[in-house]
Amino acid sequence: MHDTNHEVPAGPLDCNALKASLSAYLDDELTRDERLRADSHLVACGGCRTLVERAEARDYQLRANLADDLNDH
């Protein structure tokens, strides 16, 4: 007898799903499963990898600018 309650693990996210979860990805707010699915997609998709790299660079720059602004006051 087969147990039908096992969930089949979902595959990598598609481009639209990755873009929709980009903010959560950058803020490390995804579940472990979601993060693994996103990372699997990024291994295979250079366009999304570039998008994430650019978003990470902008996020870093914004945080650095904010820290500078806070230190100036």
PDB file of N, CA, C and O in Angstrom:
ATOM      1  N   MET A   1       0.839  -1.169   0.000  1.00  0.00           N
ATOM      2  CA  MET A   1       0.000   0.000   0.000  1.00  0.00           C
ATOM      3  C   MET A   1       0.889   1.239   0.000  1.00  0.00           C
ATOM      4  O   MET A   1       1.842   1.324   0.743  1.00  0.00           O
ATOM      5  N   HIS A   2       0.569   2.236  -0.831  1.00  0.00           N
ATOM      6  CA  HIS A   2       1.353   3.451  -0.937  1.00  0.00           C
ATOM      7  C   HIS A   2       0.759   4.547  -0.079  1.00  0.00           C
ATOM      8  O   HIS A   2      -0.449   4.724  -0.010  1.00  0.00           O
ATOM      9  N   ASP A   3       1.632   5.300   0.561  1.00  0.00           N
ATOM     10  CA  ASP A   3       1.205   6.463   1.338  1.00  0.00           C
ATOM     11  C   ASP A   3       1.082   7.642   0.380  1.00  0.00           C
ATOM     12  O   ASP A   3       2.051   8.066  -0.228  1.00  0.00           O
ATOM     13  N   THR A   4      -0.107   8.179   0.237  1.00  0.00           N
ATOM     14  CA  THR A   4      -0.333   9.270  -0.709  1.00  0.00           C
ATOM     15  C   THR A   4      -0.191  10.643  -0.067  1.00  0.00           C
ATOM     16  O   THR A   4      -0.445  11.649  -0.703  1.00  0.00           O
ATOM     17  N   ASN A   5       0.240  10.710   1.178  1.00  0.00           N
ATOM     18  CA  ASN A   5       0.371  11.987   1.866  1.00  0.00           C
ATOM     19  C   ASN A   5       1.726  12.641   1.670  1.00  0.00           C
ATOM     20  O   ASN A   5       1.971  13.717   2.175  1.00  0.00           O
ATOM     21  N   HIS A   6       2.632  11.997   0.943  1.00  0.00           N
ATOM     22  CA  HIS A   6       3.944  12.588   0.701  1.00  0.00           C
ATOM     23  C   HIS A   6       3.830  13.679  -0.352  1.00  0.00           C
ATOM     24  O   HIS A   6       3.250  13.470  -1.404  1.00  0.00           O
ATOM     25  N   GLU A   7       4.379  14.831  -0.019  1.00  0.00           N
ATOM     26  CA  GLU A   7       4.399  15.907  -1.002  1.00  0.00           C
ATOM     27  C   GLU A   7       5.627  15.742  -1.889  1.00  0.00           C
ATOM     28  O   GLU A   7       6.706  15.422  -1.416  1.00  0.00           O
ATOM     29  N   VAL A   8       5.431  15.964  -3.170  1.00  0.00           N
ATOM     30  CA  VAL A   8       6.544  15.945  -4.097  1.00  0.00           C
ATOM     31  C   VAL A   8       7.247  17.292  -3.980  1.00  0.00           C
ATOM     32  O   VAL A   8       6.603  18.336  -4.038  1.00  0.00           O
ATOM     33  N   PRO A   9       8.566  17.307  -3.760  1.00  0.00           N
ATOM     34  CA  PRO A   9       9.252  18.587  -3.646  1.00  0.00           C
ATOM     35  C   PRO A   9       9.087  19.400  -4.925  1.00  0.00           C
ATOM     36  O   PRO A   9       9.156  18.875  -6.024  1.00  0.00           O
ATOM     37  N   ALA A  10       8.843  20.669  -4.735  1.00  0.00           N
ATOM     38  CA  ALA A  10       8.683  21.552  -5.886  1.00  0.00           C
ATOM     39  C   ALA A  10      10.039  21.801  -6.527  1.00  0.00           C
ATOM     40  O   ALA A  10      11.071  21.777  -5.869  1.00  0.00           O
ATOM     41  N   GLY A  11      10.016  22.051  -7.812  1.00  0.00           N
ATOM     42  CA  GLY A  11      11.241  22.339  -8.537  1.00  0.00           C
ATOM     43  C   GLY A  11      11.661  23.786  -8.359  1.00  0.00           C
ATOM     44  O   GLY A  11      11.077  24.520  -7.571  1.00  0.00           O
ATOM     45  N   PRO A  12      12.674  24.193  -9.105  1.00  0.00           N
ATOM     46  CA  PRO A  12      13.143  25.570  -9.014  1.00  0.00           C
ATOM     47  C   PRO A  12      12.027  26.556  -9.362  1.00  0.00           C
ATOM     48  O   PRO A  12      11.098  26.235 -10.080  1.00  0.00           O
ATOM     49  N   LEU A  13      12.138  27.749  -8.829  1.00  0.00           N
ATOM     50  CA  LEU A  13      11.202  28.811  -9.177  1.00  0.00           C
ATOM     51  C   LEU A  13      11.370  29.173 -10.646  1.00  0.00           C
ATOM     52  O   LEU A  13      12.435  28.974 -11.214  1.00  0.00           O
ATOM     53  N   ASP A  14      10.332  29.739 -11.243  1.00  0.00           N
ATOM     54  CA  ASP A  14      10.502  30.301 -12.579  1.00  0.00           C
ATOM     55  C   ASP A  14      10.902  31.769 -12.419  1.00  0.00           C
ATOM     56  O   ASP A  14      10.948  32.296 -11.309  1.00  0.00           O
ATOM     57  N   CYS A  15      11.209  32.441 -13.516  1.00  0.00           N
ATOM     58  CA  CYS A  15      11.687  33.823 -13.463  1.00  0.00           C
ATOM     59  C   CYS A  15      10.689  34.750 -12.776  1.00  0.00           C
ATOM     60  O   CYS A  15      11.071  35.579 -11.941  1.00  0.00           O
ATOM     61  N   ASN A  16       9.406  34.616 -13.110  1.00  0.00           N
ATOM     62  CA  ASN A  16       8.400  35.488 -12.508  1.00  0.00           C
ATOM     63  C   ASN A  16       8.280  35.269 -11.008  1.00  0.00           C
ATOM     64  O   ASN A  16       8.137  36.230 -10.248  1.00  0.00           O
ATOM     65  N   ALA A  17       8.339  34.037 -10.571  1.00  0.00           N
ATOM     66  CA  ALA A  17       8.252  33.749  -9.139  1.00  0.00           C
ATOM     67  C   ALA A  17       9.479  34.284  -8.409  1.00  0.00           C
ATOM     68  O   ALA A  17       9.371  34.805  -7.297  1.00  0.00           O
ATOM     69  N   LEU A  18      10.640  34.173  -9.035  1.00  0.00           N
ATOM     70  CA  LEU A  18      11.845  34.696  -8.405  1.00  0.00           C
ATOM     71  C   LEU A  18      11.748  36.212  -8.271  1.00  0.00           C
ATOM     72  O   LEU A  18      12.042  36.767  -7.212  1.00  0.00           O
ATOM     73  N   LYS A  19      11.323  36.884  -9.337  1.00  0.00           N
ATOM     74  CA  LYS A  19      11.187  38.337  -9.291  1.00  0.00           C
ATOM     75  C   LYS A  19      10.183  38.763  -8.232  1.00  0.00           C
ATOM     76  O   LYS A  19      10.395  39.749  -7.523  1.00  0.00           O
ATOM     77  N   ALA A  20       9.098  38.010  -8.080  1.00  0.00           N
ATOM     78  CA  ALA A  20       8.079  38.332  -7.088  1.00  0.00           C
ATOM     79  C   ALA A  20       8.601  38.171  -5.661  1.00  0.00           C
ATOM     80  O   ALA A  20       8.148  38.860  -4.748  1.00  0.00           O
ATOM     81  N   SER A  21       9.565  37.289  -5.481  1.00  0.00           N
ATOM     82  CA  SER A  21      10.093  37.046  -4.138  1.00  0.00           C
ATOM     83  C   SER A  21      11.469  37.681  -3.935  1.00  0.00           C
ATOM     84  O   SER A  21      12.147  37.387  -2.952  1.00  0.00           O
ATOM     85  N   LEU A  22      11.870  38.577  -4.835  1.00  0.00           N
ATOM     86  CA  LEU A  22      13.210  39.156  -4.778  1.00  0.00           C
ATOM     87  C   LEU A  22      13.481  39.879  -3.467  1.00  0.00           C
ATOM     88  O   LEU A  22      14.534  39.692  -2.851  1.00  0.00           O
ATOM     89  N   SER A  23      12.553  40.685  -3.011  1.00  0.00           N
ATOM     90  CA  SER A  23      12.753  41.425  -1.763  1.00  0.00           C
ATOM     91  C   SER A  23      12.943  40.463  -0.584  1.00  0.00           C
ATOM     92  O   SER A  23      13.852  40.640   0.227  1.00  0.00           O
ATOM     93  N   ALA A  24      12.100  39.452  -0.508  1.00  0.00           N
ATOM     94  CA  ALA A  24      12.223  38.459   0.572  1.00  0.00           C
ATOM     95  C   ALA A  24      13.534  37.694   0.450  1.00  0.00           C
ATOM     96  O   ALA A  24      14.166  37.371   1.457  1.00  0.00           O
ATOM     97  N   TYR A  25      13.969  37.421  -0.789  1.00  0.00           N
ATOM     98  CA  TYR A  25      15.246  36.733  -1.005  1.00  0.00           C
ATOM     99  C   TYR A  25      16.393  37.580  -0.472  1.00  0.00           C
ATOM    100  O   TYR A  25      17.246  37.098   0.266  1.00  0.00           O
ATOM    101  N   LEU A  26      16.390  38.864  -0.841  1.00  0.00           N
ATOM    102  CA  LEU A  26      17.467  39.758  -0.408  1.00  0.00           C
ATOM    103  C   LEU A  26      17.481  39.953   1.102  1.00  0.00           C
ATOM    104  O   LEU A  26      18.542  40.113   1.708  1.00  0.00           O
ATOM    105  N   ASP A  27      16.305  39.961   1.713  1.00  0.00           N
ATOM    106  CA  ASP A  27      16.196  40.169   3.158  1.00  0.00           C
ATOM    107  C   ASP A  27      16.287  38.868   3.947  1.00  0.00           C
ATOM    108  O   ASP A  27      16.085  38.860   5.161  1.00  0.00           O
ATOM    109  N   ASP A  28      16.582  37.761   3.271  1.00  0.00           N
ATOM    110  CA  ASP A  28      16.705  36.434   3.882  1.00  0.00           C
ATOM    111  C   ASP A  28      15.439  36.055   4.662  1.00  0.00           C
ATOM    112  O   ASP A  28      15.506  35.568   5.780  1.00  0.00           O
ATOM    113  N   GLU A  29      14.296  36.305   4.038  1.00  0.00           N
ATOM    114  CA  GLU A  29      13.008  36.026   4.664  1.00  0.00           C
ATOM    115  C   GLU A  29      12.294  34.819   4.056  1.00  0.00           C
ATOM    116  O   GLU A  29      11.161  34.534   4.421  1.00  0.00           O
ATOM    117  N   LEU A  30      12.937  34.120   3.151  1.00  0.00           N
ATOM    118  CA  LEU A  30      12.323  32.944   2.550  1.00  0.00           C
ATOM    119  C   LEU A  30      12.488  31.742   3.469  1.00  0.00           C
ATOM    120  O   LEU A  30      13.440  31.673   4.254  1.00  0.00           O
ATOM    121  N   THR A  31      11.569  30.802   3.353  1.00  0.00           N
ATOM    122  CA  THR A  31      11.739  29.548   4.072  1.00  0.00           C
ATOM    123  C   THR A  31      12.925  28.805   3.468  1.00  0.00           C
ATOM    124  O   THR A  31      13.404  29.144   2.378  1.00  0.00           O
ATOM    125  N   ARG A  32      13.385  27.802   4.144  1.00  0.00           N
ATOM    126  CA  ARG A  32      14.511  27.010   3.631  1.00  0.00           C
ATOM    127  C   ARG A  32      14.186  26.447   2.257  1.00  0.00           C
ATOM    128  O   ARG A  32      14.991  26.515   1.336  1.00  0.00           O
ATOM    129  N   ASP A  33      12.975  25.911   2.102  1.00  0.00           N
ATOM    130  CA  ASP A  33      12.565  25.335   0.822  1.00  0.00           C
ATOM    131  C   ASP A  33      12.505  26.398  -0.272  1.00  0.00           C
ATOM    132  O   ASP A  33      12.986  26.170  -1.386  1.00  0.00           O
ATOM    133  N   GLU A  34      11.927  27.546   0.045  1.00  0.00           N
ATOM    134  CA  GLU A  34      11.853  28.619  -0.941  1.00  0.00           C
ATOM    135  C   GLU A  34      13.249  29.092  -1.346  1.00  0.00           C
ATOM    136  O   GLU A  34      13.513  29.354  -2.516  1.00  0.00           O
ATOM    137  N   ARG A  35      14.142  29.198  -0.374  1.00  0.00           N
ATOM    138  CA  ARG A  35      15.514  29.636  -0.665  1.00  0.00           C
ATOM    139  C   ARG A  35      16.216  28.629  -1.574  1.00  0.00           C
ATOM    140  O   ARG A  35      16.894  29.006  -2.521  1.00  0.00           O
ATOM    141  N   LEU A  36      16.056  27.339  -1.280  1.00  0.00           N
ATOM    142  CA  LEU A  36      16.665  26.306  -2.120  1.00  0.00           C
ATOM    143  C   LEU A  36      16.119  26.351  -3.542  1.00  0.00           C
ATOM    144  O   LEU A  36      16.872  26.212  -4.509  1.00  0.00           O
ATOM    145  N   ARG A  37      14.806  26.571  -3.674  1.00  0.00           N
ATOM    146  CA  ARG A  37      14.194  26.662  -5.002  1.00  0.00           C
ATOM    147  C   ARG A  37      14.708  27.882  -5.745  1.00  0.00           C
ATOM    148  O   ARG A  37      14.987  27.825  -6.939  1.00  0.00           O
ATOM    149  N   ALA A  38      14.841  29.011  -5.041  1.00  0.00           N
ATOM    150  CA  ALA A  38      15.364  30.227  -5.673  1.00  0.00           C
ATOM    151  C   ALA A  38      16.817  30.025  -6.088  1.00  0.00           C
ATOM    152  O   ALA A  38      17.207  30.377  -7.208  1.00  0.00           O
ATOM    153  N   ASP A  39      17.617  29.460  -5.203  1.00  0.00           N
ATOM    154  CA  ASP A  39      19.027  29.222  -5.528  1.00  0.00           C
ATOM    155  C   ASP A  39      19.176  28.267  -6.713  1.00  0.00           C
ATOM    156  O   ASP A  39      20.047  28.456  -7.562  1.00  0.00           O
ATOM    157  N   SER A  40      18.320  27.256  -6.785  1.00  0.00           N
ATOM    158  CA  SER A  40      18.357  26.330  -7.923  1.00  0.00           C
ATOM    159  C   SER A  40      18.072  27.068  -9.220  1.00  0.00           C
ATOM    160  O   SER A  40      18.703  26.808 -10.245  1.00  0.00           O
ATOM    161  N   HIS A  41      17.127  27.988  -9.177  1.00  0.00           N
ATOM    162  CA  HIS A  41      16.823  28.773 -10.368  1.00  0.00           C
ATOM    163  C   HIS A  41      18.006  29.657 -10.750  1.00  0.00           C
ATOM    164  O   HIS A  41      18.370  29.754 -11.917  1.00  0.00           O
ATOM    165  N   LEU A  42      18.634  30.270  -9.761  1.00  0.00           N
ATOM    166  CA  LEU A  42      19.745  31.184 -10.036  1.00  0.00           C
ATOM    167  C   LEU A  42      20.951  30.472 -10.630  1.00  0.00           C
ATOM    168  O   LEU A  42      21.698  31.067 -11.409  1.00  0.00           O
ATOM    169  N   VAL A  43      21.141  29.210 -10.289  1.00  0.00           N
ATOM    170  CA  VAL A  43      22.238  28.436 -10.875  1.00  0.00           C
ATOM    171  C   VAL A  43      22.037  28.303 -12.382  1.00  0.00           C
ATOM    172  O   VAL A  43      22.989  28.382 -13.150  1.00  0.00           O
ATOM    173  N   ALA A  44      20.792  28.174 -12.792  1.00  0.00           N
ATOM    174  CA  ALA A  44      20.490  27.914 -14.199  1.00  0.00           C
ATOM    175  C   ALA A  44      20.166  29.163 -15.011  1.00  0.00           C
ATOM    176  O   ALA A  44      20.213  29.121 -16.236  1.00  0.00           O
ATOM    177  N   CYS A  45      19.848  30.277 -14.360  1.00  0.00           N
ATOM    178  CA  CYS A  45      19.353  31.447 -15.088  1.00  0.00           C
ATOM    179  C   CYS A  45      20.266  32.655 -14.889  1.00  0.00           C
ATOM    180  O   CYS A  45      20.219  33.313 -13.841  1.00  0.00           O
ATOM    181  N   GLY A  46      21.070  32.939 -15.878  1.00  0.00           N
ATOM    182  CA  GLY A  46      21.997  34.055 -15.803  1.00  0.00           C
ATOM    183  C   GLY A  46      21.304  35.403 -15.695  1.00  0.00           C
ATOM    184  O   GLY A  46      21.790  36.311 -15.020  1.00  0.00           O
ATOM    185  N   GLY A  47      20.157  35.559 -16.351  1.00  0.00           N
ATOM    186  CA  GLY A  47      19.428  36.822 -16.283  1.00  0.00           C
ATOM    187  C   GLY A  47      18.966  37.139 -14.871  1.00  0.00           C
ATOM    188  O   GLY A  47      19.125  38.262 -14.382  1.00  0.00           O
ATOM    189  N   CYS A  48      18.411  36.153 -14.202  1.00  0.00           N
ATOM    190  CA  CYS A  48      17.954  36.363 -12.825  1.00  0.00           C
ATOM    191  C   CYS A  48      19.140  36.508 -11.875  1.00  0.00           C
ATOM    192  O   CYS A  48      19.087  37.282 -10.922  1.00  0.00           O
ATOM    193  N   ARG A  49      20.217  35.777 -12.157  1.00  0.00           N
ATOM    194  CA  ARG A  49      21.429  35.906 -11.331  1.00  0.00           C
ATOM    195  C   ARG A  49      21.951  37.341 -11.398  1.00  0.00           C
ATOM    196  O   ARG A  49      22.283  37.940 -10.383  1.00  0.00           O
ATOM    197  N   THR A  50      21.974  37.919 -12.607  1.00  0.00           N
ATOM    198  CA  THR A  50      22.405  39.305 -12.779  1.00  0.00           C
ATOM    199  C   THR A  50      21.459  40.253 -12.044  1.00  0.00           C
ATOM    200  O   THR A  50      21.913  41.202 -11.386  1.00  0.00           O
ATOM    201  N   LEU A  51      20.162  39.996 -12.134  1.00  0.00           N
ATOM    202  CA  LEU A  51      19.180  40.814 -11.435  1.00  0.00           C
ATOM    203  C   LEU A  51      19.437  40.807  -9.928  1.00  0.00           C
ATOM    204  O   LEU A  51      19.451  41.852  -9.281  1.00  0.00           O
ATOM    205  N   VAL A  52      19.668  39.635  -9.363  1.00  0.00           N
ATOM    206  CA  VAL A  52      19.927  39.519  -7.927  1.00  0.00           C
ATOM    207  C   VAL A  52      21.231  40.224  -7.567  1.00  0.00           C
ATOM    208  O   VAL A  52      21.293  40.948  -6.563  1.00  0.00           O
ATOM    209  N   GLU A  53      22.257  40.044  -8.368  1.00  0.00           N
ATOM    210  CA  GLU A  53      23.539  40.701  -8.091  1.00  0.00           C
ATOM    211  C   GLU A  53      23.394  42.216  -8.109  1.00  0.00           C
ATOM    212  O   GLU A  53      23.933  42.911  -7.244  1.00  0.00           O
ATOM    213  N   ARG A  54      22.652  42.743  -9.083  1.00  0.00           N
ATOM    214  CA  ARG A  54      22.435  44.194  -9.152  1.00  0.00           C
ATOM    215  C   ARG A  54      21.613  44.677  -7.961  1.00  0.00           C
ATOM    216  O   ARG A  54      21.896  45.730  -7.381  1.00  0.00           O
ATOM    217  N   ALA A  55      20.594  43.925  -7.592  1.00  0.00           N
ATOM    218  CA  ALA A  55      19.755  44.299  -6.448  1.00  0.00           C
ATOM    219  C   ALA A  55      20.561  44.255  -5.151  1.00  0.00           C
ATOM    220  O   ALA A  55      20.417  45.133  -4.297  1.00  0.00           O
ATOM    221  N   GLU A  56      21.420  43.249  -5.003  1.00  0.00           N
ATOM    222  CA  GLU A  56      22.268  43.168  -3.807  1.00  0.00           C
ATOM    223  C   GLU A  56      23.221  44.353  -3.737  1.00  0.00           C
ATOM    224  O   GLU A  56      23.423  44.931  -2.659  1.00  0.00           O
ATOM    225  N   ALA A  57      23.782  44.751  -4.875  1.00  0.00           N
ATOM    226  CA  ALA A  57      24.704  45.893  -4.903  1.00  0.00           C
ATOM    227  C   ALA A  57      23.974  47.180  -4.537  1.00  0.00           C
ATOM    228  O   ALA A  57      24.494  48.004  -3.773  1.00  0.00           O
ATOM    229  N   ARG A  58      22.774  47.360  -5.051  1.00  0.00           N
ATOM    230  CA  ARG A  58      21.989  48.552  -4.709  1.00  0.00           C
ATOM    231  C   ARG A  58      21.599  48.547  -3.241  1.00  0.00           C
ATOM    232  O   ARG A  58      21.648  49.584  -2.581  1.00  0.00           O
ATOM    233  N   ASP A  59      21.206  47.398  -2.741  1.00  0.00           N
ATOM    234  CA  ASP A  59      20.844  47.278  -1.330  1.00  0.00           C
ATOM    235  C   ASP A  59      22.040  47.632  -0.445  1.00  0.00           C
ATOM    236  O   ASP A  59      21.905  48.384   0.524  1.00  0.00           O
ATOM    237  N   TYR A  60      23.206  47.127  -0.798  1.00  0.00           N
ATOM    238  CA  TYR A  60      24.430  47.426  -0.048  1.00  0.00           C
ATOM    239  C   TYR A  60      24.720  48.930  -0.076  1.00  0.00           C
ATOM    240  O   TYR A  60      25.027  49.532   0.946  1.00  0.00           O
ATOM    241  N   GLN A  61      24.591  49.524  -1.259  1.00  0.00           N
ATOM    242  CA  GLN A  61      24.870  50.953  -1.394  1.00  0.00           C
ATOM    243  C   GLN A  61      23.876  51.796  -0.596  1.00  0.00           C
ATOM    244  O   GLN A  61      24.262  52.764   0.057  1.00  0.00           O
ATOM    245  N   LEU A  62      22.605  51.433  -0.643  1.00  0.00           N
ATOM    246  CA  LEU A  62      21.599  52.158   0.141  1.00  0.00           C
ATOM    247  C   LEU A  62      21.887  52.074   1.634  1.00  0.00           C
ATOM    248  O   LEU A  62      21.771  53.067   2.363  1.00  0.00           O
ATOM    249  N   ARG A  63      22.272  50.898   2.096  1.00  0.00           N
ATOM    250  CA  ARG A  63      22.588  50.731   3.524  1.00  0.00           C
ATOM    251  C   ARG A  63      23.827  51.542   3.901  1.00  0.00           C
ATOM    252  O   ARG A  63      23.884  52.153   4.973  1.00  0.00           O
ATOM    253  N   ALA A  64      24.826  51.569   3.016  1.00  0.00           N
ATOM    254  CA  ALA A  64      26.033  52.353   3.283  1.00  0.00           C
ATOM    255  C   ALA A  64      25.701  53.842   3.315  1.00  0.00           C
ATOM    256  O   ALA A  64      26.191  54.570   4.192  1.00  0.00           O
ATOM    257  N   ASN A  65      24.876  54.299   2.382  1.00  0.00           N
ATOM    258  CA  ASN A  65      24.478  55.705   2.375  1.00  0.00           C
ATOM    259  C   ASN A  65      23.704  56.067   3.631  1.00  0.00           C
ATOM    260  O   ASN A  65      23.911  57.142   4.209  1.00  0.00           O
ATOM    261  N   LEU A  66      22.821  55.193   4.060  1.00  0.00           N
ATOM    262  CA  LEU A  66      22.048  55.442   5.275  1.00  0.00           C
ATOM    263  C   LEU A  66      22.974  55.520   6.482  1.00  0.00           C
ATOM    264  O   LEU A  66      22.831  56.411   7.332  1.00  0.00           O
ATOM    265  N   ALA A  67      23.931  54.622   6.566  1.00  0.00           N
ATOM    266  CA  ALA A  67      24.882  54.643   7.681  1.00  0.00           C
ATOM    267  C   ALA A  67      25.680  55.943   7.666  1.00  0.00           C
ATOM    268  O   ALA A  67      25.895  56.558   8.723  1.00  0.00           O
ATOM    269  N   ASP A  68      26.103  56.387   6.489  1.00  0.00           N
ATOM    270  CA  ASP A  68      26.820  57.658   6.376  1.00  0.00           C
ATOM    271  C   ASP A  68      25.945  58.814   6.852  1.00  0.00           C
ATOM    272  O   ASP A  68      26.395  59.691   7.579  1.00  0.00           O
ATOM    273  N   ASP A  69      24.690  58.821   6.416  1.00  0.00           N
ATOM    274  CA  ASP A  69      23.766  59.885   6.808  1.00  0.00           C
ATOM    275  C   ASP A  69      23.540  59.903   8.330  1.00  0.00           C
ATOM    276  O   ASP A  69      23.507  60.962   8.944  1.00  0.00           O
ATOM    277  N   LEU A  70      23.421  58.733   8.918  1.00  0.00           N
ATOM    278  CA  LEU A  70      23.215  58.651  10.362  1.00  0.00           C
ATOM    279  C   LEU A  70      24.439  59.109  11.131  1.00  0.00           C
ATOM    280  O   LEU A  70      24.328  59.731  12.191  1.00  0.00           O
ATOM    281  N   ASN A  71      25.615  58.823  10.593  1.00  0.00           N
ATOM    282  CA  ASN A  71      26.854  59.245  11.247  1.00  0.00           C
ATOM    283  C   ASN A  71      27.109  60.742  11.111  1.00  0.00           C
ATOM    284  O   ASN A  71      27.810  61.333  11.922  1.00  0.00           O
ATOM    285  N   ASP A  72      26.535  61.369  10.088  1.00  0.00           N
ATOM    286  CA  ASP A  72      26.723  62.796   9.865  1.00  0.00           C
ATOM    287  C   ASP A  72      25.876  63.634  10.821  1.00  0.00           C
ATOM    288  O   ASP A  72      26.139  64.820  10.982  1.00  0.00           O
ATOM    289  N   HIS A  73      24.873  63.033  11.430  1.00  0.00           N
ATOM    290  CA  HIS A  73      23.987  63.822  12.308  1.00  0.00           C
ATOM    291  C   HIS A  73      24.302  63.589  13.738  1.00  0.00           C
ATOM    292  O   HIS A  73      24.480  62.767  14.386  1.00  0.00           O
TER     293      HIS A  73
END
